[in-house]
Each structure stands twice: as C-alpha cells, then as structure tokens.
PDB file of C-alpha atoms in Angstrom:
ATOM      1  CA  UNK L   1     -26.116  -6.800   8.746  1.00  0.00           C
ATOM      2  CA  UNK L   2     -23.288  -9.311   8.169  1.00  0.00           C
ATOM      3  CA  UNK L   3     -20.534 -10.200  10.624  1.00  0.00           C
ATOM      4  CA  UNK L   4     -18.053  -8.437   8.314  1.00  0.00           C
ATOM      5  CA  UNK L   5     -20.073  -5.226   8.510  1.00  0.00           C
ATOM      6  CA  UNK L   6     -20.419  -5.531  12.278  1.00  0.00           C
ATOM      7  CA  UNK L   7     -16.700  -6.169  12.668  1.00  0.00           C
ATOM      8  CA  UNK L   8     -15.637  -3.187  10.604  1.00  0.00           C
ATOM      9  CA  UNK L   9     -18.250  -1.025  12.303  1.00  0.00           C
ATOM     10  CA  UNK L  10     -16.839  -1.927  15.708  1.00  0.00           C
ATOM     11  CA  UNK L  11     -13.279  -1.318  14.503  1.00  0.00           C
ATOM     12  CA  UNK L  12     -14.068   2.140  13.140  1.00  0.00           C
ATOM     13  CA  UNK L  13     -16.060   3.216  16.207  1.00  0.00           C
ATOM     14  CA  UNK L  14     -14.182   1.599  19.107  1.00  0.00           C
ATOM     15  CA  UNK L  15     -10.494   1.332  18.199  1.00  0.00           C
ATOM     16  CA  UNK L  16      -9.841   5.104  17.966  1.00  0.00           C
ATOM     17  CA  UNK L  17     -11.115   5.474  21.538  1.00  0.00           C
ATOM     18  CA  UNK L  18      -9.392   2.534  23.223  1.00  0.00           C
ATOM     19  CA  UNK L  19      -5.788   2.631  24.508  1.00  0.00           C
ATOM     20  CA  UNK L  20      -3.290   0.776  22.339  1.00  0.00           C
ATOM     21  CA  UNK L  21      -2.246  -1.279  25.343  1.00  0.00           C
ATOM     22  CA  UNK L  22      -5.740  -2.734  25.467  1.00  0.00           C
ATOM     23  CA  UNK L  23      -6.149  -3.465  21.768  1.00  0.00           C
ATOM     24  CA  UNK L  24      -2.693  -4.525  20.579  1.00  0.00           C
ATOM     25  CA  UNK L  25      -2.636  -7.820  22.530  1.00  0.00           C
ATOM     26  CA  UNK L  26      -5.757  -8.907  20.622  1.00  0.00           C
ATOM     27  CA  UNK L  27      -4.183  -8.102  17.249  1.00  0.00           C
ATOM     28  CA  UNK L  28      -0.887  -9.713  18.272  1.00  0.00           C
ATOM     29  CA  UNK L  29      -2.776 -12.836  19.334  1.00  0.00           C
ATOM     30  CA  UNK L  30      -4.413 -13.042  15.903  1.00  0.00           C
ATOM     31  CA  UNK L  31      -0.966 -12.861  14.288  1.00  0.00           C
ATOM     32  CA  UNK L  32       0.366 -15.535  16.645  1.00  0.00           C
ATOM     33  CA  UNK L  33      -2.577 -17.775  15.812  1.00  0.00           C
ATOM     34  CA  UNK L  34      -1.884 -17.508  12.080  1.00  0.00           C
ATOM     35  CA  UNK L  35       1.801 -18.117  12.640  1.00  0.00           C
ATOM     36  CA  UNK L  36       1.062 -21.139  14.821  1.00  0.00           C
ATOM     37  CA  UNK L  37      -1.197 -22.681  12.180  1.00  0.00           C
ATOM     38  CA  UNK L  38       1.559 -22.231   9.602  1.00  0.00           C
ATOM     39  CA  UNK L  39       4.104 -23.975  11.824  1.00  0.00           C
ATOM     40  CA  UNK L  40       1.643 -26.851  12.286  1.00  0.00           C
ATOM     41  CA  UNK L  41       1.213 -27.151   8.533  1.00  0.00           C
ATOM     42  CA  UNK L  42      -2.389 -25.873   8.535  1.00  0.00           C
ATOM     43  CA  UNK L  43      -2.281 -22.204   7.515  1.00  0.00           C
ATOM     44  CA  UNK L  44      -5.348 -20.276   6.405  1.00  0.00           C
ATOM     45  CA  UNK L  45      -5.521 -19.132   2.794  1.00  0.00           C
ATOM     46  CA  UNK L  46      -4.279 -15.593   3.516  1.00  0.00           C
ATOM     47  CA  UNK L  47      -1.336 -16.816   5.573  1.00  0.00           C
ATOM     48  CA  UNK L  48      -0.457 -19.479   3.006  1.00  0.00           C
ATOM     49  CA  UNK L  49      -0.519 -16.904   0.201  1.00  0.00           C
ATOM     50  CA  UNK L  50       1.602 -14.453   2.190  1.00  0.00           C
ATOM     51  CA  UNK L  51       4.090 -17.262   2.888  1.00  0.00           C
ATOM     52  CA  UNK L  52       4.289 -18.160  -0.815  1.00  0.00           C
ATOM     53  CA  UNK L  53       4.859 -14.520  -1.758  1.00  0.00           C
ATOM     54  CA  UNK L  54       7.519 -14.007   0.911  1.00  0.00           C
ATOM     55  CA  UNK L  55       9.315 -17.207  -0.061  1.00  0.00           C
ATOM     56  CA  UNK L  56       9.585 -15.810  -3.592  1.00  0.00           C
ATOM     57  CA  UNK L  57      11.135 -12.644  -2.143  1.00  0.00           C
ATOM     58  CA  UNK L  58      13.718 -14.262   0.142  1.00  0.00           C
ATOM     59  CA  UNK L  59      14.457 -17.281  -2.060  1.00  0.00           C
ATOM     60  CA  UNK L  60      14.566 -21.007  -1.393  1.00  0.00           C
ATOM     61  CA  UNK L  61      17.811 -20.989   0.575  1.00  0.00           C
ATOM     62  CA  UNK L  62      16.449 -19.408   3.756  1.00  0.00           C
ATOM     63  CA  UNK L  63      16.091 -22.188   6.367  1.00  0.00           C
ATOM     64  CA  UNK L  64      12.506 -23.046   7.211  1.00  0.00           C
ATOM     65  CA  UNK L  65      12.835 -22.115  10.893  1.00  0.00           C
ATOM     66  CA  UNK L  66      14.183 -18.684   9.937  1.00  0.00           C
ATOM     67  CA  UNK L  67      11.446 -18.308   7.347  1.00  0.00           C
ATOM     68  CA  UNK L  68       8.753 -19.194   9.890  1.00  0.00           C
ATOM     69  CA  UNK L  69      10.087 -16.424  12.136  1.00  0.00           C
ATOM     70  CA  UNK L  70       9.938 -14.000   9.190  1.00  0.00           C
ATOM     71  CA  UNK L  71       6.341 -14.988   8.493  1.00  0.00           C
ATOM     72  CA  UNK L  72       5.457 -14.437  12.146  1.00  0.00           C
ATOM     73  CA  UNK L  73       6.907 -10.923  12.004  1.00  0.00           C
ATOM     74  CA  UNK L  74       5.027 -10.311   8.750  1.00  0.00           C
ATOM     75  CA  UNK L  75       1.703 -11.293  10.331  1.00  0.00           C
ATOM     76  CA  UNK L  76       2.421  -9.023  13.292  1.00  0.00           C
ATOM     77  CA  UNK L  77       3.224  -6.199  10.868  1.00  0.00           C
ATOM     78  CA  UNK L  78      -0.056  -6.790   9.033  1.00  0.00           C
ATOM     79  CA  UNK L  79      -1.951  -6.740  12.327  1.00  0.00           C
ATOM     80  CA  UNK L  80      -0.144  -3.558  13.321  1.00  0.00           C
ATOM     81  CA  UNK L  81      -1.170  -1.918  10.051  1.00  0.00           C
ATOM     82  CA  UNK L  82      -4.851  -2.561  10.726  1.00  0.00           C
ATOM     83  CA  UNK L  83      -4.716  -1.481  14.359  1.00  0.00           C
ATOM     84  CA  UNK L  84      -2.816   1.734  13.680  1.00  0.00           C
ATOM     85  CA  UNK L  85      -4.880   2.574  10.601  1.00  0.00           C
ATOM     86  CA  UNK L  86      -8.165   2.193  12.467  1.00  0.00           C
ATOM     87  CA  UNK L  87      -6.823   4.362  15.293  1.00  0.00           C
ATOM     88  CA  UNK L  88      -5.900   7.287  12.993  1.00  0.00           C
ATOM     89  CA  UNK L  89      -9.236   9.175  13.230  1.00  0.00           C
ATOM     90  CA  UNK L  90      -8.806   9.452  16.994  1.00  0.00           C
ATOM     91  CA  UNK L  91      -5.346  10.973  16.766  1.00  0.00           C
ATOM     92  CA  UNK L  92      -4.459  14.664  16.793  1.00  0.00           C
ATOM     93  CA  UNK L  93      -2.605  16.375  13.980  1.00  0.00           C
ATOM     94  CA  UNK L  94       0.563  16.349  16.058  1.00  0.00           C
ATOM     95  CA  UNK L  95       0.211  12.626  16.762  1.00  0.00           C
ATOM     96  CA  UNK L  96      -0.310  11.893  13.070  1.00  0.00           C
ATOM     97  CA  UNK L  97       2.808  13.879  12.162  1.00  0.00           C
ATOM     98  CA  UNK L  98       4.837  12.013  14.819  1.00  0.00           C
ATOM     99  CA  UNK L  99       3.404   8.657  13.785  1.00  0.00           C
ATOM    100  CA  UNK L 100       4.901   8.650  10.298  1.00  0.00           C
ATOM    101  CA  UNK L 101       8.352   9.613   9.057  1.00  0.00           C
ATOM    102  CA  UNK L 102       9.126  10.109   5.364  1.00  0.00           C
ATOM    103  CA  UNK L 103      12.751  10.501   4.417  1.00  0.00           C
ATOM    104  CA  UNK L 104      13.054  13.182   1.694  1.00  0.00           C
ATOM    105  CA  UNK L 105       9.416  14.055   2.310  1.00  0.00           C
ATOM    106  CA  UNK L 106      10.308  17.743   2.236  1.00  0.00           C
ATOM    107  CA  UNK L 107      10.418  17.429  -1.578  1.00  0.00           C
ATOM    108  CA  UNK L 108       6.636  17.069  -1.616  1.00  0.00           C
ATOM    109  CA  UNK L 109       6.246  20.269   0.379  1.00  0.00           C
ATOM    110  CA  UNK L 110       8.555  22.101  -1.996  1.00  0.00           C
ATOM    111  CA  UNK L 111       6.500  20.929  -4.981  1.00  0.00           C
ATOM    112  CA  UNK L 112       3.238  21.982  -3.326  1.00  0.00           C
ATOM    113  CA  UNK L 113       4.674  25.423  -2.545  1.00  0.00           C
ATOM    114  CA  UNK L 114       5.670  25.768  -6.207  1.00  0.00           C
ATOM    115  CA  UNK L 115       2.261  24.604  -7.461  1.00  0.00           C
ATOM    116  CA  UNK L 116       3.694  21.366  -8.850  1.00  0.00           C
ATOM    117  CA  UNK L 117       1.769  18.118  -8.462  1.00  0.00           C
ATOM    118  CA  UNK L 118       3.490  14.877  -7.462  1.00  0.00           C
ATOM    119  CA  UNK L 119       2.588  11.299  -8.381  1.00  0.00           C
ATOM    120  CA  UNK L 120       3.549   8.735  -5.717  1.00  0.00           C
ATOM    121  CA  UNK L 121       3.610   4.976  -6.350  1.00  0.00           C
ATOM    122  CA  UNK L 122       3.214   2.985  -3.140  1.00  0.00           C
ATOM    123  CA  UNK L 123       3.373  -0.731  -2.373  1.00  0.00           C
ATOM    124  CA  UNK L 124       1.040  -2.455   0.074  1.00  0.00           C
ATOM    125  CA  UNK L 125       3.686  -2.114   2.777  1.00  0.00           C
ATOM    126  CA  UNK L 126       4.047  -0.470   6.163  1.00  0.00           C
ATOM    127  CA  UNK L 127       1.098   1.850   6.755  1.00  0.00           C
ATOM    128  CA  UNK L 128      -0.066   3.645   3.608  1.00  0.00           C
ATOM    129  CA  UNK L 129      -3.051   5.155   5.453  1.00  0.00           C
ATOM    130  CA  UNK L 130      -0.664   6.771   7.936  1.00  0.00           C
ATOM    131  CA  UNK L 131       1.348   8.088   4.977  1.00  0.00           C
ATOM    132  CA  UNK L 132      -1.735   9.693   3.442  1.00  0.00           C
ATOM    133  CA  UNK L 133      -2.816  11.136   6.778  1.00  0.00           C
ATOM    134  CA  UNK L 134       0.692  12.580   7.222  1.00  0.00           C
ATOM    135  CA  UNK L 135       0.481  14.355   3.860  1.00  0.00           C
ATOM    136  CA  UNK L 136      -2.922  15.814   4.784  1.00  0.00           C
ATOM    137  CA  UNK L 137      -1.711  16.797   8.274  1.00  0.00           C
ATOM    138  CA  UNK L 138       1.076  18.801   6.630  1.00  0.00           C
ATOM    139  CA  UNK L 139      -1.643  20.833   4.918  1.00  0.00           C
ATOM    140  CA  UNK L 140      -0.820  19.555   1.434  1.00  0.00           C
ATOM    141  CA  UNK L 141      -3.674  18.762  -0.979  1.00  0.00           C
ATOM    142  CA  UNK L 142      -3.965  15.001  -1.498  1.00  0.00           C
ATOM    143  CA  UNK L 143      -6.141  12.955  -3.822  1.00  0.00           C
ATOM    144  CA  UNK L 144      -6.110   9.181  -4.135  1.00  0.00           C
ATOM    145  CA  UNK L 145      -8.240   6.274  -5.325  1.00  0.00           C
ATOM    146  CA  UNK L 146     -10.132   3.597  -3.404  1.00  0.00           C
ATOM    147  CA  UNK L 147     -11.214   0.272  -4.836  1.00  0.00           C
ATOM    148  CA  UNK L 148     -14.880  -0.522  -4.321  1.00  0.00           C
ATOM    149  CA  UNK L 149     -15.253  -3.144  -1.600  1.00  0.00           C
ATOM    150  CA  UNK L 150     -18.104  -5.504  -0.864  1.00  0.00           C
ATOM    151  CA  UNK L 151     -20.357  -5.106   0.980  1.00  0.00           C
ATOM    152  CA  UNK L 152     -21.023  -1.507  -0.031  1.00  0.00           C
ATOM    153  CA  UNK L 153     -21.389  -0.398   3.590  1.00  0.00           C
ATOM    154  CA  UNK L 154     -17.766  -1.385   4.301  1.00  0.00           C
ATOM    155  CA  UNK L 155     -16.602   0.556   1.244  1.00  0.00           C
ATOM    156  CA  UNK L 156     -18.516   3.629   2.443  1.00  0.00           C
ATOM    157  CA  UNK L 157     -16.978   3.268   5.905  1.00  0.00           C
ATOM    158  CA  UNK L 158     -13.506   3.304   4.387  1.00  0.00           C
ATOM    159  CA  UNK L 159     -14.402   6.343   2.302  1.00  0.00           C
ATOM    160  CA  UNK L 160     -15.615   8.220   5.372  1.00  0.00           C
ATOM    161  CA  UNK L 161     -12.560   7.088   7.334  1.00  0.00           C
ATOM    162  CA  UNK L 162     -10.028   8.336   4.780  1.00  0.00           C
ATOM    163  CA  UNK L 163     -11.944  11.524   4.045  1.00  0.00           C
ATOM    164  CA  UNK L 164     -12.021  12.267   7.780  1.00  0.00           C
ATOM    165  CA  UNK L 165      -8.214  12.342   7.638  1.00  0.00           C
ATOM    166  CA  UNK L 166      -8.267  15.085   5.021  1.00  0.00           C
ATOM    167  CA  UNK L 167      -7.897  13.075   1.831  1.00  0.00           C
ATOM    168  CA  UNK L 168      -9.945  13.409  -1.332  1.00  0.00           C
ATOM    169  CA  UNK L 169     -10.945   9.865  -2.275  1.00  0.00           C
ATOM    170  CA  UNK L 170     -12.081   8.928  -5.781  1.00  0.00           C
ATOM    171  CA  UNK L 171     -13.755   5.598  -6.559  1.00  0.00           C
ATOM    172  CA  UNK L 172     -11.768   3.321  -8.842  1.00  0.00           C
ATOM    173  CA  UNK L 173     -14.956   2.644 -10.808  1.00  0.00           C
ATOM    174  CA  UNK L 174     -18.464   4.058 -10.892  1.00  0.00           C
ATOM    175  CA  UNK L 175     -17.651   7.727 -10.287  1.00  0.00           C
ATOM    176  CA  UNK L 176     -19.460  10.691 -11.805  1.00  0.00           C
ATOM    177  CA  UNK L 177     -16.461  11.315 -14.077  1.00  0.00           C
ATOM    178  CA  UNK L 178     -13.622   9.084 -15.314  1.00  0.00           C
ATOM    179  CA  UNK L 179     -11.258   8.732 -12.376  1.00  0.00           C
ATOM    180  CA  UNK L 180      -8.107   9.240 -14.428  1.00  0.00           C
ATOM    181  CA  UNK L 181      -9.410  12.549 -15.780  1.00  0.00           C
ATOM    182  CA  UNK L 182      -9.939  13.841 -12.245  1.00  0.00           C
ATOM    183  CA  UNK L 183      -6.505  12.638 -11.150  1.00  0.00           C
ATOM    184  CA  UNK L 184      -4.922  14.430 -14.086  1.00  0.00           C
ATOM    185  CA  UNK L 185      -6.693  17.643 -13.094  1.00  0.00           C
ATOM    186  CA  UNK L 186      -5.536  17.302  -9.494  1.00  0.00           C
ATOM    187  CA  UNK L 187      -1.922  16.705 -10.492  1.00  0.00           C
ATOM    188  CA  UNK L 188      -1.954  19.707 -12.807  1.00  0.00           C
ATOM    189  CA  UNK L 189      -3.376  21.855  -9.985  1.00  0.00           C
ATOM    190  CA  UNK L 190      -0.514  20.899  -7.634  1.00  0.00           C
ATOM    191  CA  UNK L 191      -1.906  18.040  -5.550  1.00  0.00           C
ATOM    192  CA  UNK L 192      -0.038  15.064  -4.135  1.00  0.00           C
ATOM    193  CA  UNK L 193      -1.517  11.930  -5.743  1.00  0.00           C
ATOM    194  CA  UNK L 194      -0.437   8.679  -4.053  1.00  0.00           C
ATOM    195  CA  UNK L 195      -1.530   5.447  -5.734  1.00  0.00           C
ATOM    196  CA  UNK L 196      -1.135   1.877  -4.498  1.00  0.00           C
ATOM    197  CA  UNK L 197       0.643   0.336  -7.445  1.00  0.00           C
ATOM    198  CA  UNK L 198       2.175  -3.069  -6.736  1.00  0.00           C
ATOM    199  CA  UNK L 199      -0.657  -5.341  -7.944  1.00  0.00           C
ATOM    200  CA  UNK L 200      -3.044  -5.344 -10.896  1.00  0.00           C
ATOM    201  CA  UNK L 201      -3.690  -8.819 -12.270  1.00  0.00           C
ATOM    202  CA  UNK L 202      -6.424  -7.609 -14.612  1.00  0.00           C
ATOM    203  CA  UNK L 203      -5.820  -7.415 -18.386  1.00  0.00           C
ATOM    204  CA  UNK L 204      -5.330  -3.648 -17.912  1.00  0.00           C
ATOM    205  CA  UNK L 205      -2.171  -4.200 -15.872  1.00  0.00           C
ATOM    206  CA  UNK L 206       1.354  -3.824 -17.250  1.00  0.00           C
ATOM    207  CA  UNK L 207       3.514  -6.955 -17.324  1.00  0.00           C
ATOM    208  CA  UNK L 208       6.700  -6.543 -15.275  1.00  0.00           C
ATOM    209  CA  UNK L 209       9.512  -8.737 -14.035  1.00  0.00           C
ATOM    210  CA  UNK L 210       9.563  -8.967 -10.253  1.00  0.00           C
ATOM    211  CA  UNK L 211      11.866 -11.163  -8.157  1.00  0.00           C
ATOM    212  CA  UNK L 212      12.508 -13.368 -11.166  1.00  0.00           C
ATOM    213  CA  UNK L 213       8.834 -13.900 -12.002  1.00  0.00           C
ATOM    214  CA  UNK L 214       6.130 -12.187 -13.997  1.00  0.00           C
ATOM    215  CA  UNK L 215       3.321 -10.103 -12.542  1.00  0.00           C
ATOM    216  CA  UNK L 216       1.226  -7.102 -13.520  1.00  0.00           C
ATOM    217  CA  UNK L 217       1.184  -3.647 -12.005  1.00  0.00           C
ATOM    218  CA  UNK L 218      -1.112  -0.670 -12.661  1.00  0.00           C
ATOM    219  CA  UNK L 219      -0.295   1.651 -15.531  1.00  0.00           C
ATOM    220  CA  UNK L 220      -1.775   4.638 -13.674  1.00  0.00           C
ATOM    221  CA  UNK L 221       1.285   6.172 -11.981  1.00  0.00           C
ATOM    222  CA  UNK L 222       3.442   5.999 -15.111  1.00  0.00           C
ATOM    223  CA  UNK L 223       0.669   7.219 -17.409  1.00  0.00           C
ATOM    224  CA  UNK L 224      -0.242  10.071 -15.083  1.00  0.00           C
ATOM    225  CA  UNK L 225       3.363  11.257 -14.870  1.00  0.00           C
ATOM    226  CA  UNK L 226       3.917  10.959 -18.611  1.00  0.00           C
ATOM    227  CA  UNK L 227       0.681  12.785 -19.445  1.00  0.00           C
ATOM    228  CA  UNK L 228       1.194  15.661 -17.001  1.00  0.00           C
ATOM    229  CA  UNK L 229       4.975  15.965 -16.792  1.00  0.00           C
ATOM    230  CA  UNK L 230       4.723  15.750 -12.978  1.00  0.00           C
ATOM    231  CA  UNK L 231       7.518  14.041 -11.042  1.00  0.00           C
ATOM    232  CA  UNK L 232       6.892  10.391 -10.204  1.00  0.00           C
ATOM    233  CA  UNK L 233       8.222   9.085  -6.896  1.00  0.00           C
ATOM    234  CA  UNK L 234       8.279   5.598  -5.404  1.00  0.00           C
ATOM    235  CA  UNK L 235       8.003   5.070  -1.659  1.00  0.00           C
ATOM    236  CA  UNK L 236       9.626   2.263   0.298  1.00  0.00           C
ATOM    237  CA  UNK L 237       7.568   1.794   3.492  1.00  0.00           C
ATOM    238  CA  UNK L 238       8.132  -0.144   6.699  1.00  0.00           C
ATOM    239  CA  UNK L 239       7.547  -0.055  10.442  1.00  0.00           C
ATOM    240  CA  UNK L 240      10.054   1.238  12.969  1.00  0.00           C
ATOM    241  CA  UNK L 241       9.381   0.341  16.625  1.00  0.00           C
ATOM    242  CA  UNK L 242       7.928   3.779  17.387  1.00  0.00           C
ATOM    243  CA  UNK L 243       6.396   4.844  14.058  1.00  0.00           C
ATOM    244  CA  UNK L 244       5.571   3.918  10.490  1.00  0.00           C
ATOM    245  CA  UNK L 245       8.271   5.090   8.110  1.00  0.00           C
ATOM    246  CA  UNK L 246       9.107   5.524   4.458  1.00  0.00           C
ATOM    247  CA  UNK L 247      11.729   6.747   2.022  1.00  0.00           C
ATOM    248  CA  UNK L 248      10.902   8.752  -1.101  1.00  0.00           C
ATOM    249  CA  UNK L 249      12.844   7.611  -4.178  1.00  0.00           C
ATOM    250  CA  UNK L 250      12.970   9.537  -7.427  1.00  0.00           C
ATOM    251  CA  UNK L 251      11.867  11.322  -9.419  1.00  0.00           C
ATOM    252  CA  UNK L 252      11.781   8.253 -11.640  1.00  0.00           C
ATOM    253  CA  UNK L 253      13.511   8.896 -14.959  1.00  0.00           C
ATOM    254  CA  UNK L 254      11.016   9.347 -17.795  1.00  0.00           C
ATOM    255  CA  UNK L 255      11.843   8.056 -21.303  1.00  0.00           C
ATOM    256  CA  UNK L 256      11.952  10.634 -24.074  1.00  0.00           C
ATOM    257  CA  UNK L 257       9.032  10.799 -26.520  1.00  0.00           C
ATOM    258  CA  UNK L 258      11.249   9.386 -29.280  1.00  0.00           C
ATOM    259  CA  UNK L 259      11.870   6.219 -27.225  1.00  0.00           C
ATOM    260  CA  UNK L 260       8.605   4.708 -28.362  1.00  0.00           C
ATOM    261  CA  UNK L 261       4.841   4.979 -28.243  1.00  0.00           C
ATOM    262  CA  UNK L 262       3.070   6.100 -25.090  1.00  0.00           C
ATOM    263  CA  UNK L 263       2.240   2.472 -24.275  1.00  0.00           C
ATOM    264  CA  UNK L 264       5.891   1.487 -24.663  1.00  0.00           C
ATOM    265  CA  UNK L 265       7.007   4.332 -22.409  1.00  0.00           C
ATOM    266  CA  UNK L 266       4.397   3.365 -19.787  1.00  0.00           C
ATOM    267  CA  UNK L 267       5.856  -0.163 -19.776  1.00  0.00           C
ATOM    268  CA  UNK L 268       9.389   1.194 -19.328  1.00  0.00           C
ATOM    269  CA  UNK L 269       8.409   3.438 -16.418  1.00  0.00           C
ATOM    270  CA  UNK L 270       6.265   0.774 -14.748  1.00  0.00           C
ATOM    271  CA  UNK L 271       9.218  -1.626 -14.805  1.00  0.00           C
ATOM    272  CA  UNK L 272      11.375   1.058 -13.176  1.00  0.00           C
ATOM    273  CA  UNK L 273       8.718   1.450 -10.481  1.00  0.00           C
ATOM    274  CA  UNK L 274       8.669  -2.339 -10.028  1.00  0.00           C
ATOM    275  CA  UNK L 275      12.452  -2.415  -9.621  1.00  0.00           C
ATOM    276  CA  UNK L 276      12.274   0.227  -6.858  1.00  0.00           C
ATOM    277  CA  UNK L 277       9.442  -1.673  -5.172  1.00  0.00           C
ATOM    278  CA  UNK L 278      11.514  -4.853  -5.269  1.00  0.00           C
ATOM    279  CA  UNK L 279      14.522  -3.169  -3.685  1.00  0.00           C
ATOM    280  CA  UNK L 280      12.393  -1.802  -0.849  1.00  0.00           C
ATOM    281  CA  UNK L 281      10.545  -5.066  -0.241  1.00  0.00           C
ATOM    282  CA  UNK L 282      13.853  -6.937  -0.161  1.00  0.00           C
ATOM    283  CA  UNK L 283      15.013  -4.575   2.596  1.00  0.00           C
ATOM    284  CA  UNK L 284      11.813  -4.965   4.631  1.00  0.00           C
ATOM    285  CA  UNK L 285      10.086  -8.193   3.550  1.00  0.00           C
ATOM    286  CA  UNK L 286       8.159  -8.541   6.818  1.00  0.00           C
ATOM    287  CA  UNK L 287       6.352  -5.252   6.135  1.00  0.00           C
ATOM    288  CA  UNK L 288       4.986  -6.189   2.682  1.00  0.00           C
ATOM    289  CA  UNK L 289       1.307  -6.986   3.198  1.00  0.00           C
ATOM    290  CA  UNK L 290       0.587  -9.075   0.124  1.00  0.00           C
ATOM    291  CA  UNK L 291      -1.942 -11.721   1.118  1.00  0.00           C
ATOM    292  CA  UNK L 292      -3.338 -12.143  -2.404  1.00  0.00           C
ATOM    293  CA  UNK L 293      -2.065 -14.088  -5.382  1.00  0.00           C
ATOM    294  CA  UNK L 294       0.677 -12.019  -6.950  1.00  0.00           C
ATOM    295  CA  UNK L 295       2.770 -13.837  -9.563  1.00  0.00           C
ATOM    296  CA  UNK L 296       1.152 -14.892 -12.813  1.00  0.00           C
ATOM    297  CA  UNK L 297       3.371 -17.956 -13.092  1.00  0.00           C
ATOM    298  CA  UNK L 298       2.206 -19.388  -9.767  1.00  0.00           C
ATOM    299  CA  UNK L 299      -1.181 -21.006  -9.074  1.00  0.00           C
ATOM    300  CA  UNK L 300      -3.557 -19.637  -6.477  1.00  0.00           C
ATOM    301  CA  UNK L 301      -2.862 -20.968  -2.967  1.00  0.00           C
ATOM    302  CA  UNK L 302      -5.474 -23.041  -1.186  1.00  0.00           C
ATOM    303  CA  UNK L 303      -6.018 -23.128   2.558  1.00  0.00           C
ATOM    304  CA  UNK L 304      -4.877 -26.266   4.351  1.00  0.00           C
ATOM    305  CA  UNK L 305      -7.602 -28.765   5.099  1.00  0.00           C
TER     306      UNK L 305
END
C-alpha cells in the first residue's frame, strides 16, 4: 500500500473521530509551510500554480505583500476544505445542516416538492462536499459525478465517503451505462444534480473567456439543462468563520432554439455560467481552490528548485 493510500485511509478513519481543536493546527501548519515557501521564493508546484491563478484573478496591480497575504489565506481555506470534508461522516444531520448555509437554497426544496429536477454548476470553491451533504441532509434526492482517481483504492474511498453522506455518485467514466444518460434520467425524475464545472481542459470542454483569458469548462451543466428543460443554477461558495456558505444564482437564462444549433446554445450557456463563476471568485478569491493549470494561454507552472 502506498503512502498516498495510507494517508487517505488515516484521514477517512481518524479525522471524523478527533476534535477539530486537535486536528486544525496540523492543517493550519501545512498551509503556513506552503505560504512560507512562497514568501522565500521556493513554492511547491501546487502553491505556485494557485498563486499564478490567483494573480490572474486579482490582477497585476495588487502589491506583492498584500498578494502574499491573500495566498496564505487561500492555502488556509484549502486546508480547511480538506479537514471539514473529511470530518463530515462523523457529523450528525443537525450538524451538517448548521455547517453549510445556502442563500436562496429554499428554491431547491420547492423544485423537489414539485417534482422538478435542478442542475447546479459549482466551482472548486468553499466546501462543495458540505454543500452536497447539506442537500442530502434536507432529504432531497441528489446525484453527482466523481472523477476516477488513482490509485483505485483512493477513488473507492471517496465513493464510499460521499455515498455515506446520502449522495448517489456516478463515475465520470467506466460506468455500467453512459453517465450523461443517467444524469438526464435523474433530472427528469426531480433530483438535484450538482456538477463541478469550472475546469475541463480536455478537447471535450467548451472554450470560454475568464478573467481576460481563455480556458475550457465542461459542457455538461448547460447540455443537461437544455436537454431536459430543468433550471440551471450557479453557486458562489466561500467560507464564513463559523460555516461554509454559498449563494444560489439563477436560473440561468436559456437561449431559444432558434438562436442556433444545440452546440452553439451550449457555448452561450457555458459562457454565462463562467461569467457567474468569475463574479463569485472575484468576491472570494481566497476560497477558490484551483491548484491545477487553468488558463490555456499560460504554460504549466513548475515547482521551484
């Protein structure tokens, strides 16, 4: 068994049982270490990539000292996401409901009560696992997708973890049926379908403009909404001192069938989703957890020697 497998195994088994006061100092120390390496000009690859992405968000005019403070807060936010996500299986329904606040979230409940499915586009921000657990804790049907991770044992751990919170999890690839077909069925049957949708650099992604640059985002949320007629929402997510939080924007306006082909309409809607993501990330840049290459017009970042 690899160190990665051992580490995730310990996180899944121990963190839900340990008090936050015991575990948070360790996660905060990891964030401080990454921040310190950045200030010394020797960041790791993940930290360097996060810094490059955040600099694109805030622009070149932010003074370096202020930017270094922002990066430190961003690393603490990323550490907080992992700690609080791993602790979710040990929390009661009431604790899960208190641990996440979604402004306008009552709209989802109204749709569920009316038998209407909802498509939710989420960025890698705040705590998306807490958001999914909150939906399930409200008793609303929820189906989402998980990317296959390596090693396989870690992927299976994440599947078990999210399913233990009451979510139906579909594999992005390699399922018994095409994933999109199942998602379409779930939406039509009245489920909430949240999809992480701020990064897809594969040829399948949709080109969008984002903070003055070009990137690709998944077509799934737009295509699912256009195919089913379900409302499409975008969530802005961040951390408050006492809880993870979010705001539900939308429904996103759908172009009429006579505004172009289905592919053209998917591009229009995906750009609208990107614009809402950008507005939310600009409000809470420290809570955007994007430690991978993001913009197509920027080279991959290398770790400092």
